Amino acid sequence: FEKWVLSPPCPPPGPSLSSVLNELPSAATLRYRGPGVLPWGALEEQDEDEGGSIQAFVEATQKELLQDPRPSRELPWPMQARRAHRKSHTGNEVAHNSGSRAAHWARRLRRSREKMGEGWHTLQPWAWTLKRIGGQFGAGTESYFSLLRFLLFLNVMAAVLNACMTLLPTWLEGTPPGPPNPDTSSPCGFYNPTLQGLVTFPTQLFNLLSGAGYLEWSPLFYGFYPPRPRLAVTYLCSLFVTGLLSLLLILHRSVSGMKQTLLAESGTLTSYSHRVFSAWNFGLCGDVHVRLRQRVICYELQVELEEAVVRHQAAARTLGQQARVWLVRGLLNLLVIALLGAALCGIYWATEYTVELQENSFVQQTPLLKLLVDYLPSIFIAVFNFVLPPVFTFIASLEGYTRSRQIVLILLRTVFLRLFSLLVLLISLWYQITCGGNAEAEDCKACGYNYKELQCWETRLGQEMYKLLLFDLLTGLAVTLLIQFPRKLLCGFCPGALGRVAGTLEFQVVGEVLELIYAQTVVWVGSFFCPLLPLLNTAKFLLLFYLKKFYLFSTCSPASRTFRASVANFFFSLILLLALAVSAVPVLYSIFLIPPSKLCGPFQGQPSIWAQIPESIYGLPRAAQNFLFFLGTQAFAVPLLLFSSILMAYTVSVANSYGRLISELKRQIETEAQNKVFLAQRVVALSSGLGFG
C-alpha cells in the first residue's frame, strides 16, 4: 500500500507525438521540405528506436529528391539541403558540360542583369533623399518625388534627342537663313516676326513672357527651322522616337507597379503579421537607417488600420444605410460633373474672347494689358486648377471610401479637369486655324488654314504651350513662396488662435502629382511646335525638386492620414499613359490633316507634314523602297496580327497557369493554418486526458 501511495500508477499510455504529427493535414507535403529533413516529432523518438526508421526515411528521400533537375536556388528547401543538392549535381554538370553550356550562359546572363539592376539603382540620383522622405513623411510623399525623378529623366532624354535630331542637323547643313523679308508677298500673305527699330524694356519683358519678338524667330519655335528635306525627316522622326521611348518607359514602370498593386489589393502581403514579422531588414547599419525603417513600418501599419476601420464600417451598414450612401455618392458625382462642365465652358469662352480683345487698338498699345490678354486662357486654366482640386478632395471625403480609393477618385476627377481643359484650349485654337473646319471659308480657301490671323500657326501653338509651362512655373513659385511659407511662419510665431486658423501644413501629394502630369502633358503636346520645351521643362523640374524638398522639410508635418504607395504609384503611371494618349491626338491630327504653314518651318510647300516622309522614301534605293512600302501593306499587317494573337493567347495561358499555381500555394497556406488548429485541439484533448485540465 505504501509503495502504491509513494509511486502512483502511471497514466494509460496515449498516442505518441510522432503518431499525432503524422495525422497532420500537411503530412503528405513532407517531401517538399527538402532531402534530409526529418518528419515532425522524429527527434523526440530517435532515442527510442535508435534512428532506424528515420535513417531509412532520410535515405529514401535523399535518393528521390537529390535527382531534382531544377537549380538549387529555385528549390523551396533549407540552405543545408540546397548545398547537398548542388554537390550531388556537380559531377553531372562536369560530365554534361557541353549539353549545359546554354544553361550556364543563361545563368551568367541572369546574374549580370541582376548586377546591372543593382548598379543602376545605386546610380539613380537622390536615392538617399527619397529614402529619407519615405521614412519621415511616408511612402505616399516619397511616391511624388519618385515620379518627379522619373519625369525628369524623360525630359532629359527628350531634350538630348531633340538636340541630336533637330538642332544639330540644322547647323550641319549650313547656317539657318534669317527671318523672311517683309517685302516678299505670296498668296498666303507675308510673315515678319521680328520687330524693327528700338525695343523698350516693357516690350522685351513682354516678348520673354509670351514667346514673341526675338524669341519667335529662334531655335525655341518651329518657324525658325529652314525647309530642308533631311532636316524635315529628322525633325519628324525625333517626335516619334521620343514618344515611343516615353511609352515604353511608362509601360515598364506601370507593369512593375501593377505587381505591387495586385499584391496589395489581394491582401496576401498586407496582413499585420507580415508587417510585424517579415518587414524588417536585418542588414541595416546605423541608427539613421534603423529609425527610417521603423517609421516606414509604422506608416504601413497606420494604412492597414485605417483601411480596416473603413471596411469594418462598410460591412456593418444595413441595407437602408447602404442605399443612403449610394444616393449621396450619386448626388456628389452629379455635382462634380456640373463643376467640370462649368470650368470647361469658362476656358472655352476665355480662349474665344482673347481673339476679340487682341484686335482691340487700346489693348495693342498697352503692353501690360496685352500681356494680360495673351495669358487670359492660361489664367482661367490656372484658376480652375487651383480652386477645384480642394473641392474634389472635400467631396471625396464625404463618399465613405478608404483613403487609397479616395486618392484614386481625386486623381481621376482632377486629371479629367486638367487634361480636358488643355483639350478645350487646343480645340478653340483648331477652330481658329481651320476656320471651324470649313476649308472653303474665305480666310482658309487659299492656303488651307487661316493665314490672315495665323501666318505661322505651328509657332502660335508652340507659344501657347510655352506660356502655359511658364505660367504654371510662376504660379507654383508664387504659391510656395508667398502663401505656404508665410502660413508656416504664422503657425510658428502665433501659437494662439491665429496659428490655429492658419492650420498645420501637410504635403498634398495628389495636387502636386497632378501639377507634374499636367506640365508633362503640355510638353508632350508642344514639343513638336517648340522643340526646346523639354529642355525648359528639365530646368523647371530640377528647380521644383529642390524647392519642394526644402518646403517639405522646413514647413510640412507628416500626414495625419496616409495611403498605399503601391496603389498610388500604379495609378500615377496609368494617368501618365492617359496623358500621353491625350497629348498624341492633337499632335497627330496636326501632322496628318492640317496643311503646314507656307511661310515658315521645315515643311513648307507640302500638302501635309506627313507627306514629307513618302517623298523622302522615293529618294531611297529600290530595295529599301519596296521594303518600307511592304510594311504598310496587308501582306505584312495580317501575319503580324496573327502572330500577335498567338503571342497574346500564349501569354494568357501562361498567366492562367500562374494563377492556378498561386491558388495551389494559397491552399497550402490554408493547410498550414489547419495544422495549427489541429495541434491546438490535440494538445487540449491530451491535457484533459492526463488530468491537467
XYZ file of C-alpha atoms in Angstrom:
693
model
C 0.000 0.000 0.000
C 2.839 2.409 0.902
C 4.522 1.567 -2.396
C 1.306 2.329 -4.247
C 0.894 5.646 -2.426
C 4.503 6.742 -2.890
C 4.566 5.804 -6.574
C 1.109 6.383 -8.069
C 0.198 4.396 -11.145
C 1.252 5.908 -14.482
C -1.468 7.221 -16.739
C -2.574 4.947 -19.523
C -0.256 5.175 -22.496
C -1.676 7.558 -25.107
C -0.718 8.162 -28.709
C 2.880 9.192 -29.273
C 3.810 12.635 -30.524
C 5.065 11.181 -33.806
C 1.759 9.460 -34.489
C -0.104 12.672 -33.689
C 2.079 14.721 -36.020
C 1.727 12.156 -38.778
C -2.005 12.875 -38.736
C -1.440 16.496 -39.743
C -3.196 17.616 -42.932
C 0.173 18.590 -44.380
C 1.912 15.279 -43.655
C 1.822 14.495 -47.350
C 3.823 17.664 -48.096
C 6.870 16.446 -46.153
C 8.740 15.715 -49.338
C 8.692 19.427 -50.254
C 10.866 20.305 -47.246
C 13.988 19.034 -48.966
C 16.202 15.954 -48.616
C 17.336 15.003 -45.151
C 14.565 16.875 -43.335
C 13.228 14.771 -40.503
C 9.495 14.253 -40.030
C 7.615 16.033 -37.229
C 8.494 14.572 -33.834
C 11.343 12.459 -35.129
C 13.923 13.968 -32.773
C 11.876 13.024 -29.722
C 11.667 9.360 -30.684
C 15.150 8.933 -32.111
C 16.498 7.673 -28.791
C 13.763 5.043 -28.535
C 14.189 3.248 -31.848
C 17.881 4.308 -32.331
C 17.059 6.106 -35.536
C 16.449 3.041 -37.697
C 13.206 4.059 -39.333
C 14.306 7.704 -39.509
C 17.531 6.795 -41.251
C 15.585 4.731 -43.756
C 13.266 7.659 -44.378
C 16.197 10.055 -44.877
C 17.926 7.709 -47.318
C 14.749 7.239 -49.315
C 14.015 10.958 -49.583
C 17.615 11.796 -50.435
C 17.696 9.253 -53.229
C 14.495 10.612 -54.712
C 14.845 14.349 -54.198
C 18.517 14.857 -54.976
C 17.707 13.917 -58.569
C 15.544 17.024 -58.970
C 16.811 18.748 -62.168
C 15.907 22.270 -61.046
C 18.623 24.725 -59.913
C 19.325 24.722 -56.192
C 18.316 28.351 -55.705
C 14.817 27.635 -57.090
C 14.073 24.804 -54.646
C 11.974 25.575 -51.520
C 14.486 23.841 -49.240
C 16.703 24.832 -46.314
C 20.217 26.040 -47.085
C 21.834 22.770 -45.989
C 19.604 20.776 -48.322
C 20.394 23.115 -51.209
C 24.126 22.632 -50.658
C 23.707 18.861 -50.738
C 21.671 19.143 -53.916
C 24.338 21.361 -55.525
C 27.134 18.915 -54.594
C 25.231 15.953 -55.997
C 24.793 17.763 -59.309
C 28.398 18.954 -59.601
C 29.585 15.684 -61.155
C 26.724 15.573 -63.603
C 27.381 19.171 -64.678
C 31.042 18.348 -65.356
C 30.098 15.213 -67.298
C 27.500 17.011 -69.368
C 29.326 20.322 -69.716
C 28.709 20.591 -73.427
C 24.984 19.947 -73.016
C 24.568 22.522 -70.219
C 26.541 25.291 -71.916
C 23.371 27.161 -72.850
C 22.062 26.932 -69.289
C 25.437 28.126 -67.982
C 25.396 31.218 -70.206
C 21.763 31.849 -69.352
C 22.661 31.770 -65.656
C 25.577 34.157 -66.198
C 23.357 36.476 -68.203
C 20.766 36.467 -65.429
C 23.379 37.271 -62.814
C 24.811 40.057 -64.977
C 21.357 41.510 -65.414
C 20.812 41.436 -61.652
C 24.135 43.171 -61.039
C 23.323 45.807 -63.653
C 19.975 46.402 -61.962
C 21.693 46.853 -58.613
C 24.261 49.191 -60.162
C 21.535 51.253 -61.854
C 19.686 51.501 -58.542
C 22.806 52.851 -56.831
C 23.428 55.342 -59.656
C 19.918 56.803 -59.517
C 20.047 60.403 -58.266
C 18.566 61.403 -54.923
C 18.244 57.796 -53.697
C 19.111 58.718 -50.109
C 16.854 61.782 -50.233
C 13.883 59.663 -51.313
C 14.594 57.123 -48.583
C 14.722 59.884 -46.008
C 11.454 61.379 -47.272
C 9.749 57.986 -47.144
C 10.878 57.402 -43.574
C 9.896 60.825 -42.277
C 6.716 61.582 -44.263
C 5.508 58.209 -45.510
C 5.723 56.280 -48.755
C 2.924 58.341 -50.308
C 5.017 61.509 -50.198
C 8.024 59.560 -51.443
C 5.993 58.457 -54.490
C 5.674 62.115 -55.583
C 9.444 62.657 -55.603
C 9.980 59.299 -57.306
C 7.590 60.360 -60.086
C 9.345 63.727 -60.343
C 12.688 61.958 -60.813
C 11.186 59.700 -63.488
C 9.692 62.629 -65.409
C 12.980 64.494 -65.159
C 14.683 61.526 -66.821
C 12.053 61.541 -69.617
C 12.648 65.248 -70.260
C 16.427 64.871 -70.295
C 16.066 62.038 -72.814
C 13.713 64.112 -74.999
C 15.990 67.167 -74.824
C 19.032 65.125 -75.905
C 17.112 63.526 -78.786
C 15.805 66.892 -79.994
C 19.293 68.381 -79.825
C 20.789 65.498 -81.833
C 17.983 65.158 -84.400
C 16.821 68.786 -84.763
C 19.372 71.370 -83.656
C 22.489 69.540 -84.848
C 21.256 68.853 -88.430
C 20.112 72.473 -88.705
C 23.665 73.804 -88.333
C 25.444 70.866 -90.013
C 23.709 71.621 -93.321
C 24.642 75.297 -93.173
C 23.759 78.448 -91.321
C 19.963 78.817 -90.972
C 18.536 81.660 -93.024
C 17.207 84.735 -91.337
C 13.560 85.777 -90.989
C 11.534 86.272 -94.181
C 11.767 89.558 -95.991
C 8.737 91.715 -95.101
C 8.602 92.956 -98.710
C 8.116 89.422 -100.017
C 4.475 88.564 -100.603
C 2.699 85.355 -101.533
C -0.889 84.167 -101.876
C -0.699 83.400 -98.153
C 0.353 86.921 -97.162
C 3.663 87.814 -95.530
C 5.297 86.846 -92.239
C 7.617 89.162 -90.305
C 8.180 88.007 -86.707
C 10.995 90.436 -85.837
C 10.451 93.966 -84.579
C 12.121 96.924 -86.297
C 13.756 99.852 -84.502
C 14.333 100.445 -80.791
C 12.594 97.995 -78.464
C 11.661 99.243 -74.988
C 12.159 97.241 -71.792
C 8.428 96.513 -71.252
C 8.288 95.158 -74.793
C 11.350 92.981 -74.116
C 9.721 91.652 -70.969
C 6.511 91.009 -72.868
C 8.446 89.098 -75.548
C 10.180 86.984 -72.909
C 6.922 86.003 -71.212
C 4.887 85.451 -74.375
C 7.493 83.991 -76.750
C 7.034 86.791 -79.274
C 9.560 89.167 -80.861
C 13.148 87.947 -80.805
C 12.090 84.587 -79.314
C 9.600 83.923 -82.114
C 12.424 83.605 -84.639
C 14.789 81.470 -82.551
C 15.512 77.714 -82.189
C 12.850 77.706 -79.495
C 9.994 77.539 -82.031
C 9.035 75.648 -85.162
C 9.158 78.577 -87.599
C 12.922 79.070 -87.194
C 13.913 75.792 -88.889
C 14.548 76.050 -92.668
C 12.778 73.920 -95.338
C 15.406 71.219 -95.914
C 14.363 67.637 -96.789
C 16.782 65.855 -94.418
C 16.030 68.226 -91.583
C 12.292 67.734 -92.115
C 12.682 63.948 -91.813
C 14.836 64.094 -88.676
C 12.552 66.757 -87.191
C 9.526 64.492 -87.572
C 11.377 61.316 -86.544
C 12.548 62.934 -83.312
C 8.913 63.308 -82.272
C 8.071 59.646 -82.934
C 11.246 58.316 -81.290
C 10.659 60.411 -78.177
C 7.020 59.345 -77.967
C 7.847 55.666 -78.442
C 10.600 55.670 -75.795
C 8.350 57.524 -73.362
C 5.591 54.978 -73.955
C 7.920 52.018 -73.338
C 9.389 53.513 -70.170
C 5.963 54.363 -68.752
C 4.697 50.863 -69.587
C 7.696 49.347 -67.815
C 7.009 51.480 -64.755
C 3.293 50.618 -64.879
C 3.912 46.860 -65.072
C 6.305 46.902 -62.131
C 3.812 48.976 -60.148
C 0.910 46.738 -61.147
C 2.559 43.729 -59.475
C 2.759 45.584 -56.173
C -0.803 46.878 -56.561
C -2.229 43.415 -57.189
C -0.432 42.063 -54.132
C -1.659 44.971 -52.035
C -5.264 44.616 -53.206
C -5.311 40.818 -52.836
C -4.434 41.033 -49.156
C -1.746 38.366 -49.439
C 1.084 40.581 -48.206
C -0.858 43.214 -46.292
C -1.647 41.374 -43.083
C -0.339 42.652 -39.787
C 1.747 39.528 -39.259
C 3.641 40.246 -42.476
C 4.402 43.780 -41.342
C 5.478 42.696 -37.877
C 7.472 39.543 -38.618
C 8.718 39.940 -42.210
C 9.089 43.653 -42.954
C 12.307 44.285 -41.054
C 15.637 44.461 -42.905
C 18.304 42.869 -40.717
C 21.070 44.205 -42.974
C 20.548 47.795 -41.850
C 23.543 49.549 -40.324
C 23.390 52.819 -38.422
C 20.791 54.481 -36.250
C 19.519 56.721 -39.056
C 18.620 53.805 -41.328
C 17.042 51.912 -38.442
C 14.837 54.851 -37.462
C 13.785 55.416 -41.070
C 12.782 51.771 -41.446
C 10.838 51.918 -38.184
C 8.890 54.936 -39.424
C 8.124 53.228 -42.752
C 6.691 50.200 -40.940
C 4.661 52.465 -38.663
C 3.159 54.254 -41.680
C 2.314 50.908 -43.311
C 0.575 49.705 -40.164
C -1.298 53.017 -39.949
C -2.585 52.499 -43.508
C -3.701 48.954 -42.663
C -5.548 50.050 -39.528
C -7.280 52.997 -41.217
C -8.493 50.905 -44.148
C -9.570 48.078 -41.839
C -11.746 50.525 -39.892
C -13.412 51.791 -43.084
C -14.017 48.241 -44.357
C -15.492 47.244 -40.995
C -17.839 50.235 -41.069
C -18.909 49.381 -44.625
C -19.601 45.755 -43.670
C -21.701 46.808 -40.660
C -24.069 49.009 -42.693
C -27.678 47.956 -43.037
C -29.481 47.920 -46.382
C -31.033 51.340 -45.713
C -27.692 52.832 -44.747
C -26.087 51.378 -47.860
C -28.827 52.866 -50.059
C -28.327 56.250 -48.384
C -24.573 56.075 -49.022
C -25.096 55.292 -52.717
C -27.619 58.138 -53.011
C -25.113 60.591 -51.510
C -22.412 59.332 -53.861
C -24.686 59.787 -56.869
C -25.551 63.363 -55.914
C -21.904 64.203 -55.279
C -20.915 62.807 -58.675
C -23.566 64.982 -60.335
C -22.069 67.985 -58.532
C -18.595 67.025 -59.807
C -19.894 66.788 -63.387
C -21.538 70.215 -63.080
C -18.316 71.783 -61.789
C -16.255 70.211 -64.581
C -18.715 71.413 -67.228
C -18.674 74.958 -65.880
C -14.862 75.001 -65.849
C -14.548 73.761 -69.444
C -17.135 76.277 -70.685
C -15.256 79.074 -68.925
C -11.949 78.090 -70.547
C -13.550 77.917 -73.995
C -15.122 81.362 -73.530
C -11.803 82.835 -72.378
C -9.992 81.472 -75.425
C -12.610 82.795 -77.846
C -12.781 86.191 -76.142
C -8.974 86.526 -76.241
C -9.036 86.764 -80.057
C -11.506 89.653 -79.935
C -9.517 91.508 -77.277
C -6.226 91.116 -79.165
C -7.709 93.045 -82.110
C -8.616 95.998 -79.878
C -6.388 99.012 -80.586
C -6.239 100.095 -76.930
C -5.046 96.633 -75.884
C -2.354 96.609 -78.580
C -0.997 99.974 -77.405
C -0.741 98.898 -73.729
C 1.994 96.241 -73.230
C 0.838 95.181 -69.753
C -2.774 94.832 -70.835
C -1.711 92.998 -73.970
C 0.298 90.559 -71.861
C -2.689 90.008 -69.591
C -4.948 89.329 -72.588
C -2.436 86.865 -74.064
C -2.330 84.990 -70.768
C -6.116 85.040 -70.295
C -6.662 81.323 -71.223
C -3.702 80.315 -69.038
C -5.098 82.364 -66.145
C -8.508 80.720 -66.429
C -6.931 77.251 -66.565
C -4.720 78.018 -63.545
C -7.636 79.424 -61.522
C -9.829 76.381 -62.131
C -6.914 74.019 -61.452
C -6.235 75.847 -58.182
C -9.825 76.074 -56.915
C -11.467 72.795 -57.956
C -8.976 70.128 -56.671
C -9.563 71.072 -52.978
C -13.298 70.910 -53.694
C -12.857 67.421 -55.179
C -10.835 66.406 -52.108
C -13.633 67.567 -49.793
C -16.252 65.751 -51.903
C -14.242 62.509 -51.861
C -14.052 62.632 -48.048
C -17.878 62.577 -47.908
C -18.280 59.431 -50.024
C -17.196 56.904 -47.383
C -14.308 55.272 -49.260
C -10.922 54.168 -47.943
C -8.068 56.640 -48.181
C -6.477 54.782 -51.122
C -9.791 54.745 -53.008
C -10.254 58.461 -52.287
C -6.840 59.152 -53.789
C -7.849 57.309 -56.964
C -11.136 59.243 -57.279
C -9.445 62.610 -56.700
C -6.812 61.721 -59.275
C -9.359 60.751 -61.919
C -11.531 63.835 -61.430
C -8.662 66.295 -61.318
C -6.924 64.674 -64.275
C -10.150 64.949 -66.242
C -10.258 68.655 -65.383
C -6.650 69.345 -66.313
C -6.413 67.265 -69.485
C -9.762 68.313 -70.875
C -9.109 71.977 -70.078
C -5.981 71.646 -72.202
C -8.019 69.905 -74.924
C -10.623 72.701 -74.858
C -7.838 75.241 -75.383
C -6.480 73.222 -78.314
C -9.960 72.801 -79.825
C -10.531 76.555 -79.726
C -7.141 77.097 -81.398
C -8.011 74.463 -84.002
C -11.240 76.350 -84.684
C -9.202 79.490 -85.363
C -6.603 77.733 -87.511
C -9.010 75.782 -89.735
C -11.870 78.336 -89.812
C -14.056 75.956 -87.859
C -13.204 73.023 -90.148
C -14.543 74.838 -93.235
C -11.823 74.661 -95.880
C -13.963 76.727 -98.287
C -14.102 79.755 -95.976
C -12.644 82.979 -97.326
C -9.716 83.073 -94.885
C -8.780 79.400 -95.409
C -9.514 78.813 -99.097
C -6.165 79.959 -100.483
C -3.788 78.110 -98.157
C -5.887 75.553 -96.234
C -5.551 77.441 -92.939
C -6.378 80.894 -91.575
C -3.355 82.725 -92.987
C -4.748 86.200 -92.241
C -4.647 85.756 -88.458
C -2.063 82.959 -88.122
C 0.694 83.239 -90.715
C 2.712 80.538 -88.873
C 0.156 78.566 -86.904
C 2.694 75.997 -85.636
C 4.675 78.726 -83.894
C 1.430 80.071 -82.423
C 0.680 76.652 -80.909
C 4.238 76.476 -79.572
C 3.826 79.910 -77.995
C 0.632 78.816 -76.244
C 2.356 75.751 -74.771
C 5.356 77.895 -73.812
C 3.075 80.338 -71.969
C 1.248 77.504 -70.208
C 4.523 75.993 -68.988
C 5.938 79.341 -67.899
C 2.730 80.445 -66.188
C 2.490 77.100 -64.371
C 6.038 77.583 -63.066
C 5.386 81.162 -61.953
C 2.143 80.283 -60.170
C 3.831 77.346 -58.408
C 6.651 79.587 -57.179
C 4.198 82.265 -56.096
C 2.005 79.838 -54.130
C 5.017 78.279 -52.396
C 6.884 81.474 -51.572
C 4.008 83.884 -50.966
C 1.336 81.661 -49.386
C 2.747 78.450 -47.931
C 5.937 79.809 -46.337
C 4.169 82.815 -44.700
C 1.486 80.440 -43.468
C 4.134 78.289 -41.778
C 5.700 81.360 -40.194
C 2.277 82.392 -38.934
C 1.810 78.961 -37.333
C 5.245 79.117 -35.704
C 5.181 82.654 -34.319
C 1.484 82.774 -33.424
C 0.713 79.656 -31.358
C -2.660 81.006 -30.269
C -5.933 81.332 -32.120
C -4.292 82.931 -35.151
C -1.924 79.993 -35.501
C -4.816 77.525 -35.257
C -6.618 79.421 -38.022
C -3.553 79.038 -40.242
C -3.614 75.307 -39.577
C -0.978 72.596 -39.913
C 0.653 72.238 -43.309
C 0.675 68.800 -44.913
C 2.187 67.891 -48.253
C -0.714 67.477 -50.709
C 0.521 64.548 -52.769
C -2.429 64.373 -55.167
C -2.353 68.037 -56.133
C 1.417 68.100 -56.535
C 1.412 64.941 -58.683
C -1.239 66.367 -60.957
C 0.858 69.511 -61.375
C 3.685 67.300 -62.653
C 1.448 65.323 -65.020
C -0.153 68.497 -66.366
C 3.259 70.065 -67.038
C 4.445 66.901 -68.768
C 1.300 66.793 -70.920
C 1.939 70.381 -72.016
C 5.477 69.359 -73.004
C 4.266 66.335 -74.992
C 1.759 68.492 -76.878
C 4.148 71.362 -77.522
C 7.484 69.608 -78.164
C 6.749 69.357 -81.911
C 5.938 73.066 -82.180
C 8.510 74.163 -79.591
C 11.500 71.757 -79.823
C 13.324 73.200 -76.786
C 10.316 72.803 -74.498
C 11.674 69.532 -72.933
C 14.887 71.365 -72.069
C 12.923 74.152 -70.374
C 10.858 71.575 -68.501
C 14.047 69.844 -67.346
C 15.234 73.076 -65.753
C 11.772 73.583 -64.263
C 11.682 70.095 -62.699
C 15.191 70.500 -61.271
C 14.179 73.754 -59.623
C 10.918 72.190 -58.485
C 12.633 69.212 -56.847
C 14.868 71.287 -54.599
C 12.123 73.814 -53.881
C 9.628 71.116 -52.865
C 12.280 69.311 -50.839
C 13.072 72.493 -48.904
C 9.363 73.229 -48.483
C 8.697 69.678 -47.267
C 11.409 69.533 -44.603
C 11.048 73.128 -43.426
C 7.288 73.699 -43.314
C 5.340 70.408 -43.606
C 4.276 67.933 -40.958
C 3.745 64.193 -41.543
C 0.317 63.448 -42.989
C -2.378 62.594 -40.472
C -3.881 60.128 -42.965
C -1.743 58.038 -45.266
C -2.422 55.757 -48.224
C -0.826 52.855 -50.042
C 2.184 53.948 -52.048
C 1.898 50.900 -54.333
C -1.634 51.864 -55.386
C -0.581 55.489 -55.855
C 2.469 54.619 -57.970
C 0.417 52.367 -60.244
C -2.283 54.978 -60.813
C 0.308 57.709 -61.328
C 1.790 55.654 -64.172
C -1.689 54.867 -65.507
C -2.564 58.568 -65.603
C 0.745 59.271 -67.338
C -0.283 56.791 -70.047
C -3.641 58.530 -70.344
C -1.913 61.920 -70.602
C 0.420 60.597 -73.305
C -2.559 59.249 -75.286
C -4.479 62.525 -74.941
C -1.468 64.601 -75.993
C -0.903 62.401 -79.053
C -4.357 63.222 -80.507
C -3.821 66.933 -81.361
C -0.235 66.365 -82.470
C -1.111 63.519 -84.857
C -4.112 65.467 -86.151
C -1.823 68.409 -86.945
C 0.701 66.150 -88.685
C -1.732 64.249 -90.906
C -4.657 66.596 -91.581
C -3.752 70.292 -91.232
C -1.664 71.796 -94.078
C 1.664 73.206 -92.833
C 2.385 76.906 -92.961
C 3.599 78.203 -96.330
C 5.885 80.872 -94.881
C 7.790 79.120 -92.072
C 9.070 75.780 -90.867
C 10.797 72.791 -92.498
C 7.627 71.503 -94.217
C 6.878 74.474 -96.465
C 5.232 73.565 -99.766
C 3.930 70.172 -98.591
C 0.205 69.302 -98.621
C 0.659 67.879 -95.100
C 3.508 67.416 -92.657
C 3.436 63.632 -93.122
C 3.770 63.985 -96.924
C 7.487 64.614 -96.439
C 8.036 61.001 -95.336
C 6.760 59.252 -98.542
C 8.608 61.829 -100.624
C 11.843 61.011 -98.784
C 11.260 57.274 -99.220
C 11.146 57.709 -103.004
C 14.692 59.016 -102.816
C 15.998 55.748 -101.315
C 17.284 52.724 -103.289
C 14.686 50.491 -104.887
C 15.109 47.646 -102.397
C 14.657 49.967 -99.419
C 11.568 51.495 -101.033
C 9.986 48.097 -101.596
C 10.712 47.027 -98.021
C 9.302 50.197 -96.425
C 6.181 50.196 -98.586
C 5.739 46.486 -97.832
C 5.455 47.364 -94.130
C 2.278 49.290 -94.933
C 0.553 46.540 -96.937
C -1.903 43.847 -95.840
C 0.673 41.162 -96.648
C 2.641 42.382 -93.636
C -0.227 43.508 -91.398
C -2.211 40.215 -91.488
C 0.693 37.907 -90.437
C 1.671 40.435 -87.794
C -1.881 40.373 -86.452
C -1.910 36.553 -86.411
C 1.456 36.409 -84.656
C 0.270 38.969 -82.087
C -2.886 36.926 -81.472
C -0.878 33.736 -80.936
C 1.512 35.539 -78.612
C -1.420 37.006 -76.675
C -3.066 33.582 -76.361
C 0.217 32.114 -75.098
C 0.588 34.942 -72.583
C -2.966 34.412 -71.332
C -2.397 30.664 -70.933
C 0.834 31.271 -69.012
C -0.971 33.776 -66.788
C -3.730 31.231 -66.139
C -1.167 28.584 -65.206
C 0.492 31.009 -62.823
C -2.928 31.772 -61.368
C -3.557 28.092 -60.739
C -0.139 27.786 -59.114
C -0.894 30.741 -56.866
C -4.218 29.163 -55.918
C -2.421 25.952 -55.026
C 0.058 27.826 -52.860
C -2.799 29.612 -51.113
C -4.405 26.232 -50.396
C -1.114 25.059 -48.894
C -1.097 28.138 -46.669
C -4.634 27.290 -45.573
C -3.486 23.744 -44.849
C -0.722 25.066 -42.617
C -3.312 27.106 -40.750
C -5.410 23.949 -40.306
C -2.306 22.252 -38.883
C -2.081 24.836 -36.136
C -5.762 24.448 -35.269
C -5.443 20.654 -35.258
C -2.391 20.731 -32.983
C -4.093 23.106 -30.577
C -7.119 20.822 -30.380
C -4.985 17.712 -29.740
C -2.971 19.492 -27.053
C -6.187 20.433 -25.280
C -7.520 16.871 -25.601
C -4.296 15.256 -24.341
C -4.064 17.714 -21.450
C -7.626 16.911 -20.439
C -6.958 13.152 -20.663
C -3.876 13.420 -18.450
C -5.755 15.384 -15.823
C -4.088 18.764 -16.368
C -7.258 20.495 -17.498
